[in-house]
């Protein structure tokens, strides 16, 4: 009987914990929106954060995109063998890269790079009282720390994804030329065949939400870090895992909302 | 004009830390709150500056009810309060000069020259002249505490709250810090609130000593009054004899 | 340091925007400042042409489809073609829309109408002005029906033919003329069924290629030939001239076979249809041979004058079906792999 009670309590506690963390995230979100008007606090930090979230993420994003593009073109040609004209390799590389793999793989990679980085940084500031120090010096920590990071994510993510898309397609093109029996005009024909400008917009919209997710989740877990170095490690891991999960859910969400 | 805590209660999850704490801190005096580790001294201090909000009770600073202020008014009020953190809490991505200037940059009436001027004055006051361009990681623990103090006094606050200013320092540095706290009070006329469990320091530098025990103020008086107290809990704590305290509780 | 950061951030932003805008324009097939010619085309329907599909002239790609809009009032569709070269159109220019490959991508080909006299190009009313000032003119267009659509209807027809022949053969062999007459009733019913089925399905837009179009024509000719044979059977019944009708039937079926051989050649998609048709004709041949040998209840059959009349009816409805296929090819089949 006591064992059952314990289990029921555990379920109840878990429910309360998850609801309250959703609530805390909501409050952080509201605070962040309110903090947007304090331009004097976040403005000066925007450029460094743009550089950190955006520019420093370009190499890893391009690296991933290059190999994704190559693999896509090889797999497409392997799958199409005989049945479908080879120029559809171009179609598949272009569509898959722009609609799905560009944004999602970049998002997942950057949740590890950017999200973890933010969670660790803010988490350390939390456990060493630096966030309280900001408060006592009349700096709104949400405006000072969260807003520039999330804004940087929203601005730079789609740009990094666009570059990743382009590089992925170029790599797929190169692989088609070198490794497959495909000519440039054929690849381009396939690439253009079903291309819609909407695809780029879709990629863009998706990446903005991914950028906000990665940075906001990093900030959230950083802000709610407790318990010294171990707590920082824990917050970092949670930030990466949760951001990745949200990215995949959002991916399905956008597909369901915008692609029907 | 003073700081007043009225019947403040605060719990974390199921752990009741403050159970109706009431304390008045008079202007111009240095008050030390002593108590065992985990007795809620830091929690009390954080209530004064609005980092924590009481579950019940009120915190008054300069006639403002801190627990009811909106964010903007709270930030305005905090310009009158300096807070010295236990481990200094310097921003480690900034130089000492930038750290000390942080609060000043929130004051739009100050020009960049004045800020630089004020920063070097404050650093001189804590005997860290010329350390402007160092990073916190290049400083020793005592130097960091002094830099934290410089940051707290840079905005010329009326109140300075010290969270364990001498804990973990060697006796010489402790004496230096103590002397600095006295100077703040004497030269700048600030009201100081110190939390500490170092009784010797407390008696040396305070105008008043309050002891926090089980979430409430056990005794509140001048150092002499506290020293003369018959309360076994107070005696036990001052003399470091746990048996006296255990006998009561 | 900070300047450097600002530069890098700016560089990434500019680069990404250039890539996004440039890439989109490039993939849409926009021309960057090259001289262009705009041609507007009026058609009844556009088949599966969509914006961005290529425009060819004598097999060479010279531009792309810029826009497709239904005319106010819905009397026609106006397609704007953007040609990347400065070119003048042939005097009797027309535009044929058709599949570029079997994978659903279409193209618009600029042609001389005189080369395709059988295509029903849209009649552009005299004095029609192009909507855009840059357009060099408005020409009439024709969207080809699709090959598989015809293949399917031709198949249906040949199944019917085979069925008919099989029943006829059966009757000639052992059954009475009554049975044959009933069989013909069945065929009639089947044809009716096909017609109504087809009408139920009449939703989709699509069409028939040129060769398919002509194939349909040939099938029609074959039906006419068959009908001529039956006319002669009827004449024979009146005149009781067995020998000459047998000869005539043989001549007619020979003609059908020649047509079939011609049909089989250009489109492999029709092959299975033609196989069936061919076997049907072989059976006609066999019937002729048996008639010659004096087998079966021929006398009774031929004396039953209602047979010829019923056969006539069947052919008439067959004829109507073919006509309907020609007039409303859209109803019959739809091809779209993607």
Coordinates of C-alpha atoms in Angstrom, one line a residue, chain A residues 24 31 34-35 37-42 45 121 124-145 149 226, chain B residues 13 46 49-51 71-72 74-76 78-79 81-83 85-94 99 101-106 151-152 155 163:
Chain A
X24 CA 8.5 29.4 -15.5
X31 CA 9.8 39.0 -19.3
X34 CA 8.8 43.1 -21.9
X35 CA 12.5 43.5 -21.8
X37 CA 11.9 47.8 -24.9
X38 CA 15.0 48.2 -22.9
X39 CA 17.1 48.6 -25.9
X40 CA 19.9 50.4 -24.0
X41 CA 20.5 47.2 -22.1
X42 CA 20.5 44.6 -24.9
X45 CA 25.4 43.1 -26.8
X121 CA 27.5 30.6 -19.6
X124 CA 27.8 29.7 -14.4
X125 CA 26.6 33.3 -13.9
X126 CA 23.7 32.1 -11.9
X127 CA 25.7 29.9 -9.5
X128 CA 28.3 32.5 -9.0
X129 CA 25.7 35.1 -8.2
X130 CA 26.5 37.2 -11.2
X131 CA 22.9 37.3 -12.2
X132 CA 21.9 38.6 -8.8
X133 CA 24.7 41.1 -9.1
X134 CA 23.2 42.4 -12.3
X135 CA 19.9 42.7 -10.5
X136 CA 21.5 44.7 -7.7
X137 CA 23.2 47.0 -10.2
X138 CA 19.8 47.7 -11.7
X139 CA 20.4 45.7 -14.9
X140 CA 17.4 43.6 -15.9
X141 CA 19.2 40.2 -16.5
X142 CA 16.5 39.1 -18.9
X143 CA 17.1 42.2 -21.1
X144 CA 20.8 42.0 -20.6
X145 CA 21.4 38.3 -21.2
X149 CA 20.9 35.9 -27.4
X226 CA 21.1 25.3 -9.3
Chain B
X13 CA 9.7 24.1 -1.1
X46 CA 18.3 39.3 -0.4
X49 CA 17.3 44.3 -2.1
X50 CA 14.3 42.6 -3.7
X51 CA 16.1 39.6 -5.0
X71 CA 10.2 46.2 -11.8
X72 CA 11.2 49.7 -12.8
X74 CA 12.6 48.4 -7.9
X75 CA 15.5 49.1 -10.2
X76 CA 15.4 52.8 -9.3
X78 CA 18.4 49.5 -6.1
X79 CA 20.5 52.5 -7.2
X81 CA 21.6 50.0 -2.4
X82 CA 25.0 48.5 -2.9
X83 CA 25.4 44.7 -2.5
X85 CA 28.4 39.4 -2.7
X86 CA 30.0 36.6 -0.7
X87 CA 32.2 35.5 -3.6
X88 CA 32.3 39.0 -5.1
X89 CA 30.3 37.9 -8.2
X90 CA 32.4 39.9 -10.5
X91 CA 31.5 39.5 -14.2
X92 CA 34.3 37.4 -15.4
X93 CA 34.2 38.5 -19.0
X94 CA 34.8 42.1 -18.0
X99 CA 32.9 45.7 -13.4
X101 CA 31.7 51.0 -13.8
X102 CA 28.6 48.7 -14.4
X103 CA 26.3 50.5 -12.0
X104 CA 27.5 53.9 -13.2
X105 CA 26.6 53.2 -16.8
X106 CA 23.0 52.9 -15.7
X151 CA 31.6 48.0 -7.5
X152 CA 29.0 48.3 -4.7
X155 CA 27.0 54.5 -7.4
X163 CA 27.2 39.1 2.4

